[in-house]
Structure formats: structure tokens, C-alpha cells
The first five atom37 places (N, CA, C, CB, O) and aatype in JSON, in Angstrom:
{
  "aatype": [12, 15, 0, 14, 0, 6, 3, 14, 10, 19, 0, 11, 0, 13, 3, 11, 16, 16, 11, 8, 6, 3, 10, 0, 1, 0, 9, 0, 5, 10, 15, 14, 3, 6, 0, 0, 13, 13, 10, 6, 1, 10, 6, 1, 0, 10, 1, 11, 1, 11, 9, 5, 10, 16, 7, 18, 10, 15, 0, 12, 19, 0, 17, 10, 19, 7, 12, 19, 10, 0, 10, 10, 18, 18, 0, 16, 8, 3, 7, 13, 16, 9, 17, 19, 13, 19, 19, 14, 13, 7, 9, 19, 7, 19, 9, 10, 18, 7, 13, 7, 16, 17, 15, 6, 1, 10, 15, 11, 0, 14, 15, 0, 1, 0, 10, 14, 14, 3, 14, 14],
  "atom_mask": [
    [1, 1, 1, 1, 1],
    [1, 1, 1, 1, 1],
    [1, 1, 1, 1, 1],
    [1, 1, 1, 1, 1],
    [1, 1, 1, 1, 1],
    [1, 1, 1, 1, 1],
    [1, 1, 1, 1, 1],
    [1, 1, 1, 1, 1],
    [1, 1, 1, 1, 1],
    [1, 1, 1, 1, 1],
    [1, 1, 1, 1, 1],
    [1, 1, 1, 1, 1],
    [1, 1, 1, 1, 1],
    [1, 1, 1, 1, 1],
    [1, 1, 1, 1, 1],
    [1, 1, 1, 1, 1],
    [1, 1, 1, 1, 1],
    [1, 1, 1, 1, 1],
    [1, 1, 1, 1, 1],
    [1, 1, 1, 1, 1],
    [1, 1, 1, 1, 1],
    [1, 1, 1, 1, 1],
    [1, 1, 1, 1, 1],
    [1, 1, 1, 1, 1],
    [1, 1, 1, 1, 1],
    [1, 1, 1, 1, 1],
    [1, 1, 1, 1, 1],
    [1, 1, 1, 1, 1],
    [1, 1, 1, 1, 1],
    [1, 1, 1, 1, 1],
    [1, 1, 1, 1, 1],
    [1, 1, 1, 1, 1],
    [1, 1, 1, 1, 1],
    [1, 1, 1, 1, 1],
    [1, 1, 1, 1, 1],
    [1, 1, 1, 1, 1],
    [1, 1, 1, 1, 1],
    [1, 1, 1, 1, 1],
    [1, 1, 1, 1, 1],
    [1, 1, 1, 1, 1],
    [1, 1, 1, 1, 1],
    [1, 1, 1, 1, 1],
    [1, 1, 1, 1, 1],
    [1, 1, 1, 1, 1],
    [1, 1, 1, 1, 1],
    [1, 1, 1, 1, 1],
    [1, 1, 1, 1, 1],
    [1, 1, 1, 1, 1],
    [1, 1, 1, 1, 1],
    [1, 1, 1, 1, 1],
    [1, 1, 1, 1, 1],
    [1, 1, 1, 1, 1],
    [1, 1, 1, 1, 1],
    [1, 1, 1, 1, 1],
    [1, 1, 1, 0, 1],
    [1, 1, 1, 1, 1],
    [1, 1, 1, 1, 1],
    [1, 1, 1, 1, 1],
    [1, 1, 1, 1, 1],
    [1, 1, 1, 1, 1],
    [1, 1, 1, 1, 1],
    [1, 1, 1, 1, 1],
    [1, 1, 1, 1, 1],
    [1, 1, 1, 1, 1],
    [1, 1, 1, 1, 1],
    [1, 1, 1, 0, 1],
    [1, 1, 1, 1, 1],
    [1, 1, 1, 1, 1],
    [1, 1, 1, 1, 1],
    [1, 1, 1, 1, 1],
    [1, 1, 1, 1, 1],
    [1, 1, 1, 1, 1],
    [1, 1, 1, 1, 1],
    [1, 1, 1, 1, 1],
    [1, 1, 1, 1, 1],
    [1, 1, 1, 1, 1],
    [1, 1, 1, 1, 1],
    [1, 1, 1, 1, 1],
    [1, 1, 1, 0, 1],
    [1, 1, 1, 1, 1],
    [1, 1, 1, 1, 1],
    [1, 1, 1, 1, 1],
    [1, 1, 1, 1, 1],
    [1, 1, 1, 1, 1],
    [1, 1, 1, 1, 1],
    [1, 1, 1, 1, 1],
    [1, 1, 1, 1, 1],
    [1, 1, 1, 1, 1],
    [1, 1, 1, 1, 1],
    [1, 1, 1, 0, 1],
    [1, 1, 1, 1, 1],
    [1, 1, 1, 1, 1],
    [1, 1, 1, 0, 1],
    [1, 1, 1, 1, 1],
    [1, 1, 1, 1, 1],
    [1, 1, 1, 1, 1],
    [1, 1, 1, 1, 1],
    [1, 1, 1, 0, 1],
    [1, 1, 1, 1, 1],
    [1, 1, 1, 0, 1],
    [1, 1, 1, 1, 1],
    [1, 1, 1, 1, 1],
    [1, 1, 1, 1, 1],
    [1, 1, 1, 1, 1],
    [1, 1, 1, 1, 1],
    [1, 1, 1, 1, 1],
    [1, 1, 1, 1, 1],
    [1, 1, 1, 1, 1],
    [1, 1, 1, 1, 1],
    [1, 1, 1, 1, 1],
    [1, 1, 1, 1, 1],
    [1, 1, 1, 1, 1],
    [1, 1, 1, 1, 1],
    [1, 1, 1, 1, 1],
    [1, 1, 1, 1, 1],
    [1, 1, 1, 1, 1],
    [1, 1, 1, 1, 1],
    [1, 1, 1, 1, 1],
    [1, 1, 1, 1, 1],
    [1, 1, 1, 1, 1]
  ],
  "atom_positions": [
    [[17.01, -9.04, 2.75], [16.93, -7.64, 2.44], [15.66, -7.01, 3.28], [16.77, -7.45, 0.81], [14.52, -7.44, 3.17]],
    [[15.99, -6.05, 4.03], [14.71, -5.53, 4.77], [14.17, -4.25, 4.0], [15.06, -5.12, 6.4], [14.86, -3.56, 3.25]],
    [[12.98, -4.05, 4.27], [12.37, -2.83, 3.61], [12.85, -1.45, 4.37], [10.68, -2.98, 3.65], [12.92, -1.34, 5.59]],
    [[13.13, -0.52, 3.5], [13.43, 0.86, 4.23], [12.36, 1.27, 4.92], [13.8, 2.0, 3.34], [11.21, 1.12, 4.51]],
    [[12.69, 1.84, 6.06], [11.58, 2.42, 7.03], [11.14, 3.76, 6.47], [12.14, 2.62, 8.6], [11.89, 4.45, 5.77]],
    [[9.85, 4.11, 6.83], [9.44, 5.53, 6.51], [10.17, 6.6, 7.34], [7.93, 5.69, 6.74], [10.83, 6.39, 8.36]],
    [[9.97, 7.69, 6.79], [10.59, 8.73, 7.57], [9.91, 8.65, 8.97], [10.41, 10.17, 6.87], [8.76, 8.23, 9.09]],
    [[10.64, 9.05, 9.98], [10.05, 8.99, 11.31], [8.96, 9.85, 11.6], [10.98, 9.23, 12.25], [8.0, 9.48, 12.27]],
    [[9.09, 11.22, 11.02], [7.94, 12.2, 11.14], [6.74, 11.69, 10.33], [8.37, 13.66, 10.6], [5.62, 11.88, 10.81]],
    [[6.86, 11.11, 9.25], [5.84, 10.67, 8.37], [5.21, 9.5, 9.25], [6.41, 10.21, 6.87], [4.0, 9.56, 9.48]],
    [[5.91, 8.52, 9.73], [5.51, 7.49, 10.55], [4.52, 7.75, 11.62], [6.59, 7.0, 11.1], [3.5, 7.1, 11.86]],
    [[5.05, 8.97, 12.32], [4.39, 9.59, 13.42], [3.01, 10.06, 13.02], [5.21, 10.73, 13.95], [2.1, 10.0, 13.85]],
    [[2.81, 10.51, 11.81], [1.55, 11.0, 11.39], [0.58, 9.8, 11.24], [1.7, 11.8, 10.07], [-0.64, 10.0, 11.23]],
    [[1.01, 8.77, 11.14], [0.03, 7.46, 10.89], [0.03, 6.81, 12.35], [0.68, 6.24, 9.59], [-0.69, 5.83, 12.49]],
    [[0.7, 7.21, 13.36], [0.7, 6.53, 14.52], [-0.75, 6.94, 15.37], [2.11, 6.9, 15.31], [-1.06, 8.13, 15.51]],
    [[-1.41, 6.04, 15.79], [-2.85, 6.38, 16.38], [-2.46, 6.96, 17.79], [-3.96, 4.93, 16.51], [-3.27, 7.73, 18.3]],
    [[-1.27, 6.67, 18.48], [-1.16, 7.34, 19.83], [-0.77, 8.86, 19.8], [-0.09, 6.58, 20.67], [-0.99, 9.62, 20.74]],
    [[-0.16, 9.25, 18.61], [0.21, 10.62, 18.41], [-0.87, 11.49, 18.25], [1.03, 10.77, 17.34], [-1.78, 11.2, 17.47]],
    [[-0.88, 12.55, 18.92], [-1.88, 13.71, 18.84], [-1.5, 14.53, 17.66], [-1.9, 14.64, 20.17], [-0.32, 14.79, 17.45]],
    [[-2.47, 14.94, 16.87], [-2.29, 15.71, 15.53], [-1.77, 17.23, 15.95], [-3.85, 15.77, 14.63], [-1.17, 17.94, 15.14]],
    [[-2.04, 17.59, 17.17], [-1.57, 18.97, 17.56], [-0.12, 18.95, 17.7], [-2.22, 19.48, 18.87], [0.55, 19.89, 17.29]],
    [[0.44, 17.85, 18.3], [1.85, 17.69, 18.51], [2.48, 17.63, 17.08], [2.18, 16.37, 19.38], [3.52, 18.26, 16.88]],
    [[1.91, 16.93, 16.11], [2.62, 16.81, 14.8], [2.57, 18.13, 14.05], [1.99, 15.66, 13.91], [3.45, 18.45, 13.26]],
    [[1.37, 19.0, 14.35], [1.29, 20.2, 13.66], [2.22, 21.25, 14.17], [-0.05, 20.67, 13.68], [2.56, 22.16, 13.42]],
    [[2.74, 21.18, 15.64], [3.61, 21.82, 16.13], [4.96, 21.59, 15.63], [3.5, 21.68, 17.3], [5.74, 22.51, 15.43]],
    [[5.26, 20.28, 15.41], [6.58, 19.89, 14.99], [6.71, 20.29, 13.54], [6.82, 18.37, 15.18], [7.83, 20.54, 13.1]],
    [[5.62, 20.36, 12.78], [5.61, 20.96, 11.29], [5.93, 22.3, 11.28], [4.27, 20.86, 10.58], [6.8, 22.7, 10.51]],
    [[5.3, 23.14, 12.1], [5.43, 24.56, 12.21], [6.84, 25.0, 12.49], [4.54, 25.06, 13.26], [7.29, 26.08, 12.1]],
    [[7.52, 24.12, 13.18], [8.98, 24.53, 13.36], [9.86, 24.32, 12.12], [9.61, 23.73, 14.52], [10.95, 24.9, 12.08]],
    [[9.46, 23.56, 11.14], [10.3, 23.36, 10.05], [10.37, 24.66, 9.08], [9.8, 22.11, 9.32], [9.53, 25.55, 9.05]],
    [[11.38, 24.6, 8.41], [11.45, 25.8, 7.4], [10.52, 25.41, 6.26], [13.02, 26.1, 6.79], [10.1, 24.26, 6.18]],
    [[10.16, 26.45, 5.3], [9.27, 26.34, 4.26], [9.83, 25.2, 3.36], [9.08, 27.7, 3.51], [8.98, 24.44, 2.88]],
    [[11.13, 24.96, 3.05], [11.59, 24.02, 2.27], [11.42, 22.49, 2.87], [12.97, 24.4, 2.01], [11.07, 21.5, 2.24]],
    [[11.75, 22.58, 4.21], [11.64, 21.26, 4.76], [10.16, 20.76, 5.0], [12.4, 21.25, 6.05], [9.88, 19.56, 4.95]],
    [[9.32, 21.67, 5.24], [7.86, 21.59, 5.24], [7.35, 20.96, 3.85], [7.24, 23.08, 5.47], [6.57, 20.0, 3.82]],
    [[7.82, 21.55, 2.77], [7.45, 21.19, 1.43], [7.96, 19.76, 1.32], [8.06, 22.18, 0.31], [7.21, 18.91, 0.83]],
    [[9.32, 19.38, 1.8], [9.8, 18.1, 1.7], [8.89, 17.2, 2.46], [11.2, 18.01, 2.17], [8.49, 16.15, 1.95]],
    [[8.51, 17.61, 3.73], [7.63, 16.57, 4.53], [6.35, 16.38, 3.94], [7.37, 16.98, 5.96], [5.81, 15.27, 3.99]],
    [[5.77, 17.48, 3.34], [4.49, 17.37, 2.71], [4.56, 16.32, 1.52], [4.04, 18.78, 2.21], [3.62, 15.55, 1.33]],
    [[5.67, 16.31, 0.74], [5.73, 15.31, -0.38], [5.87, 14.04, 0.21], [6.86, 15.54, -1.37], [5.22, 13.11, -0.27]],
    [[6.6, 13.85, 1.15], [6.88, 12.48, 1.71], [5.52, 12.0, 2.25], [8.06, 12.5, 2.91], [5.12, 10.87, 1.99]],
    [[4.75, 12.9, 3.04], [3.53, 12.46, 3.52], [2.47, 11.91, 2.33], [2.96, 13.64, 4.31], [1.75, 10.91, 2.43]],
    [[2.55, 12.71, 1.34], [1.6, 12.48, 0.36], [2.05, 11.15, -0.38], [1.47, 13.73, -0.58], [1.19, 10.37, -0.79]],
    [[3.33, 10.93, -0.55], [3.8, 9.57, -1.07], [3.36, 8.58, -0.14], [5.34, 9.46, -1.24], [2.75, 7.64, -0.65]],
    [[3.54, 8.56, 1.2], [3.0, 7.46, 2.04], [1.51, 7.32, 2.01], [3.42, 7.66, 3.43], [1.06, 6.18, 2.09]],
    [[0.69, 8.37, 1.92], [-0.7, 8.24, 1.73], [-1.1, 7.61, 0.53], [-1.29, 9.44, 1.79], [-1.98, 6.75, 0.54]],
    [[-0.45, 8.01, -0.62], [-0.74, 7.45, -1.9], [-0.27, 5.87, -1.87], [0.03, 8.32, -3.07], [-1.0, 5.06, -2.45]],
    [[0.83, 5.45, -1.27], [1.28, 4.09, -1.06], [0.16, 3.41, -0.33], [2.63, 4.02, -0.27], [-0.24, 2.36, -0.84]],
    [[-0.41, 3.81, 0.76], [-1.31, 3.22, 1.54], [-2.65, 2.99, 0.82], [-1.44, 4.0, 2.71], [-3.31, 1.98, 1.04]],
    [[-3.06, 4.03, -0.1], [-4.27, 3.89, -0.68], [-4.25, 2.84, -1.81], [-4.7, 5.18, -1.15], [-5.25, 2.2, -2.15]],
    [[-2.89, 2.7, -2.43], [-2.85, 1.76, -3.55], [-2.94, 0.28, -2.91], [-1.46, 1.97, -4.45], [-3.54, -0.66, -3.44]],
    [[-2.23, 0.24, -1.63], [-2.26, -1.19, -0.99], [-3.54, -1.48, -0.52], [-1.29, -1.36, 0.19], [-3.91, -2.65, -0.53]],
    [[-4.4, -0.45, -0.05], [-5.65, -0.77, 0.33], [-6.66, -1.29, -0.93], [-6.17, 0.47, 1.04], [-7.42, -2.25, -0.86]],
    [[-6.51, -0.61, -1.83], [-7.18, -1.0, -3.2], [-6.65, -2.41, -3.58], [-6.81, 0.12, -4.46], [-7.44, -3.25, -3.98]],
    [[-5.49, -2.66, -3.48], [-5.17, -4.08, -3.79], [-5.82, -5.07, -2.94], [0.0, 0.0, 0.0], [-6.4, -6.05, -3.42]],
    [[-5.75, -4.84, -1.78], [-6.47, -5.69, -0.65], [-7.96, -5.93, -1.03], [-6.41, -4.9, 0.84], [-8.45, -7.06, -1.06]],
    [[-8.64, -4.83, -1.31], [-9.96, -4.93, -1.74], [-10.15, -5.6, -3.07], [-10.5, -3.65, -1.77], [-11.11, -6.36, -3.25]],
    [[-9.32, -5.35, -3.93], [-9.59, -6.15, -5.24], [-9.02, -7.63, -5.12], [-8.86, -5.39, -6.54], [-9.46, -8.48, -5.89]],
    [[-8.13, -7.94, -4.26], [-7.9, -9.27, -4.11], [-8.99, -10.05, -3.36], [-6.67, -9.41, -3.47], [-9.18, -11.23, -3.64]],
    [[-9.72, -9.41, -2.39], [-10.68, -10.03, -1.79], [-11.95, -10.37, -2.66], [-10.98, -9.26, -0.72], [-12.54, -11.45, -2.56]],
    [[-12.33, -9.29, -3.58], [-13.33, -9.46, -4.62], [-12.94, -10.58, -5.55], [-13.51, -8.18, -5.41], [-13.73, -11.47, -5.85]],
    [[-11.69, -10.52, -5.99], [-11.28, -11.49, -7.05], [-11.26, -12.95, -6.35], [-9.76, -11.06, -7.69], [-11.5, -13.96, -7.02]],
    [[-10.97, -13.02, -5.03], [-11.15, -14.4, -4.37], [-12.47, -14.85, -4.33], [-10.69, -14.43, -3.0], [-12.74, -15.98, -4.74]],
    [[-13.41, -14.01, -3.84], [-14.81, -14.33, -3.73], [-15.37, -14.76, -5.09], [-15.57, -13.14, -3.18], [-16.02, -15.8, -5.2]],
    [[-15.14, -14.04, -5.99], [-15.67, -14.48, -7.31], [-15.0, -15.67, -7.95], [-15.58, -13.37, -8.25], [-15.67, -16.4, -8.68]],
    [[-13.71, -15.91, -7.71], [-12.99, -17.18, -8.1], [-13.55, -18.31, -7.24], [0.0, 0.0, 0.0], [-13.71, -19.41, -7.76]],
    [[-13.85, -18.13, -6.0], [-14.36, -19.26, -5.23], [-15.62, -19.64, -5.75], [-14.48, -18.97, -3.79], [-15.78, -20.81, -6.09]],
    [[-16.54, -18.81, -5.86], [-17.93, -19.08, -6.47], [-17.86, -19.7, -7.73], [-18.73, -17.86, -6.64], [-18.58, -20.67, -7.94]],
    [[-16.94, -19.19, -8.79], [-16.79, -19.93, -10.02], [-16.14, -21.32, -9.83], [-15.98, -19.13, -10.97], [-16.41, -22.24, -10.61]],
    [[-15.37, -21.46, -8.91], [-14.76, -22.71, -8.67], [-15.85, -23.8, -8.03], [-13.49, -22.45, -7.7], [-15.85, -25.01, -8.27]],
    [[-16.74, -23.12, -7.18], [-17.64, -24.13, -6.8], [-18.73, -24.51, -7.87], [-18.28, -23.69, -5.57], [-19.3, -25.6, -7.91]],
    [[-18.9, -23.58, -8.63], [-19.84, -23.98, -9.75], [-19.31, -24.92, -10.82], [-20.3, -22.76, -10.45], [-20.03, -25.71, -11.44]],
    [[-17.97, -24.79, -11.0], [-17.32, -25.65, -11.87], [-17.18, -27.11, -11.15], [-15.91, -25.0, -12.27], [-17.45, -28.13, -11.78]],
    [[-16.79, -27.14, -9.89], [-16.63, -28.32, -9.24], [-18.07, -29.05, -9.19], [-16.0, -28.05, -7.85], [-18.12, -30.28, -9.3]],
    [[-19.15, -28.33, -9.03], [-20.44, -28.93, -8.88], [-20.99, -29.5, -10.28], [-21.42, -27.86, -8.27], [-21.87, -30.36, -10.35]],
    [[-20.39, -28.92, -11.37], [-21.04, -29.23, -12.77], [-20.12, -30.25, -13.48], [-21.21, -27.83, -13.73], [-20.49, -30.8, -14.51]],
    [[-18.89, -30.51, -12.91], [-17.99, -31.44, -13.8], [-17.7, -32.63, -12.92], [-16.55, -30.72, -14.33], [-17.61, -32.54, -11.7]],
    [[-17.56, -33.74, -13.6], [-17.07, -35.03, -12.83], [-15.47, -35.23, -13.05], [-17.92, -36.45, -13.42], [-14.86, -34.62, -13.93]],
    [[-14.96, -36.0, -12.3], [-13.63, -36.27, -12.17], [-12.82, -35.45, -11.24], [0.0, 0.0, 0.0], [-13.36, -34.93, -10.26]],
    [[-11.55, -35.32, -11.5], [-10.51, -34.6, -10.64], [-10.64, -33.1, -10.88], [-9.0, -35.09, -10.99], [-10.01, -32.58, -11.8]],
    [[-11.41, -32.4, -10.11], [-11.68, -31.0, -10.15], [-11.18, -30.15, -8.95], [-13.1, -30.85, -10.29], [-11.45, -28.96, -8.86]],
    [[-10.48, -30.77, -8.08], [-10.0, -30.02, -6.91], [-9.12, -28.85, -7.27], [-9.25, -30.93, -5.99], [-9.01, -27.85, -6.56]],
    [[-8.5, -29.02, -8.4], [-7.34, -27.96, -8.75], [-8.04, -26.6, -8.95], [-6.46, -28.38, -10.19], [-7.35, -25.58, -8.93]],
    [[-9.34, -26.52, -9.13], [-10.05, -25.2, -9.39], [-10.2, -24.35, -8.16], [-11.45, -25.43, -9.98], [-10.58, -23.19, -8.22]],
    [[-9.86, -25.01, -6.93], [-9.98, -24.21, -5.71], [-8.5, -23.63, -5.38], [-10.59, -25.15, -4.46], [-8.28, -22.9, -4.41]],
    [[-7.61, -24.0, -6.22], [-6.25, -23.35, -5.92], [-6.1, -22.07, -6.87], [-4.98, -24.45, -6.18], [-5.38, -21.12, -6.56]],
    [[-6.9, -22.17, -8.14], [-6.75, -20.88, -8.93], [-7.07, -19.67, -8.28], [-7.54, -20.89, -10.07], [-6.27, -18.75, -8.45]],
    [[-8.22, -19.45, -7.47], [-8.36, -18.25, -6.91], [-7.29, -17.69, -5.99], [-9.47, -18.29, -6.3], [-7.04, -16.48, -6.03]],
    [[-6.64, -18.52, -5.15], [-5.57, -18.12, -4.44], [-4.36, -17.7, -5.31], [-5.25, -19.16, -3.55], [-3.65, -16.74, -5.01]],
    [[-4.17, -18.47, -6.42], [-3.05, -17.81, -7.35], [-3.47, -16.49, -7.84], [0.0, 0.0, 0.0], [-2.61, -15.62, -7.97]],
    [[-4.68, -16.25, -8.13], [-5.17, -14.98, -8.68], [-4.9, -13.85, -7.49], [-6.85, -15.12, -9.11], [-4.46, -12.72, -7.71]],
    [[-5.19, -14.29, -6.41], [-5.04, -13.21, -5.17], [-3.67, -12.96, -4.97], [-5.65, -13.7, -3.73], [-3.38, -11.81, -4.61]],
    [[-2.65, -13.88, -5.14], [-1.23, -13.61, -4.98], [-0.72, -12.7, -6.11], [0.0, 0.0, 0.0], [0.03, -11.75, -5.88]],
    [[-1.18, -13.02, -7.39], [-0.71, -12.16, -8.37], [-1.32, -10.69, -8.22], [-1.03, -12.76, -9.7], [-0.6, -9.74, -8.52]],
    [[-2.54, -10.49, -7.79], [-3.06, -8.99, -7.39], [-2.27, -8.52, -6.42], [-4.53, -8.87, -6.86], [-1.71, -7.44, -6.61]],
    [[-2.07, -9.23, -5.17], [-1.4, -8.59, -4.13], [0.02, -8.27, -4.68], [-1.4, -9.47, -2.84], [0.43, -7.12, -4.57]],
    [[0.76, -9.18, -5.23], [2.22, -8.8, -5.71], [2.19, -7.76, -6.59], [2.98, -9.91, -6.4], [3.15, -7.0, -6.48]],
    [[1.28, -7.44, -7.54], [1.23, -6.57, -8.37], [0.97, -5.06, -7.85], [0.0, 0.0, 0.0], [1.54, -4.06, -8.28]],
    [[0.07, -5.11, -6.92], [-0.32, -3.89, -6.28], [0.91, -3.56, -5.22], [-1.85, -4.07, -5.54], [1.26, -2.4, -4.99]],
    [[1.42, -4.49, -4.7], [2.55, -4.11, -3.73], [3.81, -3.79, -4.57], [0.0, 0.0, 0.0], [4.57, -2.98, -4.04]],
    [[4.1, -4.17, -5.54], [5.32, -3.64, -6.31], [4.92, -2.29, -6.92], [5.82, -4.68, -7.5], [5.81, -1.45, -7.07]],
    [[3.69, -2.02, -7.29], [3.33, -0.74, -7.87], [3.48, 0.29, -6.67], [1.8, -0.78, -8.52], [4.01, 1.38, -6.85]],
    [[3.03, -0.06, -5.56], [3.09, 1.01, -4.49], [4.58, 1.17, -4.0], [2.12, 0.62, -3.23], [5.0, 2.26, -3.61]],
    [[5.3, 0.14, -4.03], [6.69, 0.44, -3.66], [7.44, 1.12, -4.81], [7.43, -0.85, -3.25], [8.27, 1.98, -4.55]],
    [[7.19, 0.8, -5.92], [7.79, 1.77, -7.0], [7.45, 3.2, -6.92], [7.38, 1.36, -8.35], [8.32, 4.05, -7.04]],
    [[6.02, 3.53, -6.69], [5.58, 4.84, -6.55], [6.25, 5.6, -5.41], [4.17, 4.82, -6.38], [6.64, 6.76, -5.56]],
    [[6.38, 4.92, -4.26], [6.85, 5.51, -2.91], [8.34, 5.75, -3.12], [6.57, 4.48, -1.59], [8.9, 6.56, -2.39]],
    [[9.04, 5.09, -4.08], [10.53, 5.23, -4.33], [10.73, 6.09, -5.6], [11.25, 3.76, -4.51], [11.87, 6.16, -6.07]],
    [[9.79, 6.7, -6.15], [9.91, 7.5, -7.26], [10.77, 8.68, -7.0], [8.62, 7.89, -7.72], [10.6, 9.19, -5.89]],
    [[11.77, 9.29, -7.88], [12.52, 10.41, -7.69], [11.45, 11.71, -7.34], [13.45, 10.62, -9.04], [10.34, 11.86, -7.86]],
    [[12.02, 12.54, -6.39], [11.27, 13.65, -5.98], [11.43, 14.87, -6.99], [11.71, 14.03, -4.58], [12.51, 15.24, -7.45]],
    [[10.17, 15.45, -7.28], [10.32, 16.69, -8.12], [10.82, 17.85, -7.3], [8.97, 17.08, -8.78], [11.54, 18.69, -7.83]],
    [[10.49, 17.92, -6.14], [10.89, 18.89, -5.07], [11.91, 18.16, -4.28], [9.67, 19.37, -4.14], [11.62, 17.27, -3.48]],
    [[13.09, 18.56, -4.5], [14.23, 18.0, -3.58], [14.53, 19.02, -2.58], [15.61, 17.62, -4.37], [14.4, 20.24, -2.75]],
    [[15.0, 18.35, -1.4], [15.36, 19.35, -0.29], [16.74, 19.92, -0.77], [15.47, 18.62, 1.29], [17.61, 19.17, -1.23]],
    [[16.92, 21.37, -0.64], [18.05, 22.02, -1.1], [19.27, 21.57, -0.14], [17.79, 23.59, -1.12], [19.02, 21.25, 1.02]],
    [[20.54, 21.54, -0.63], [21.58, 21.24, 0.06], [21.78, 22.16, 1.32], [22.65, 21.24, -0.82], [21.49, 23.35, 1.24]],
    [[22.24, 21.68, 2.35], [22.64, 22.83, 3.66], [23.81, 23.71, 3.03], [23.34, 21.97, 5.32], [24.6, 23.35, 2.16]],
    [[23.74, 24.82, 3.6], [24.67, 25.89, 3.4], [26.05, 25.53, 4.02], [24.11, 27.18, 4.0], [26.1, 25.05, 5.16]],
    [[27.01, 25.74, 3.39], [28.47, 25.41, 4.17], [28.75, 26.32, 5.4], [29.79, 25.66, 3.11], [29.79, 26.17, 6.04]]
  ]
}
């Protein structure tokens, strides 16, 4: 199952090769309802990316703290203690999975402002 692609105009807003003036001209040609719909989609995409970035940073901090604690545990205990080095990676996996599902759920939430149907 492949992930649904972003709206092409929203994806164009994040493309580093696109000039923002071109995007502004394209948005200016939209009707007010279409522009509001686009703005909502853009806000969702930005919110999704912010949540994902927060997840990445949280996972990096958790990994660093977990590895330091694992090294301390390994240094102070005798016997088979190699398993402590697996725990930080498990924590990172849980954090990334949690933030990823949260951002996906938020980006697919029903819209408060829906695009009106086309006239017949």
C-alpha cells in the first residue's frame, strides 16, 4: 500500500527549485474558495512536517540519553549486559512510529472548510 501523494500545488510549495513568485502567481489565479482550500492543505502539510521534525529530534535525544545510560549500565554490571544497547534503538523506533502515525492522522483529518461542489 503506497502513501497518498501530497497535492501537487502543495508539493510545489516545498520544492526548492520552484520560485515563490511563480507559486504566488498560481495562487492569485485561484478563486477565494480554492485559495482557502489550498491554504488549508498547505497548513496541514506544514503541521505534518513540523510534527515529523519534532519526532526526529526527540528520537535523537532519546537515543543519545539511552546510549549513555546503556554505557553506564554496561560499565557497572558484570555478566551478559549487551542487551542494554538494543533498548535505545527500540525506544527510537517507538518514538518514530508514534510521531509518524500522529502526523499522518493529523494530515488526513476531515476538513472544516470543504471545497464547495462545482455548479452544474
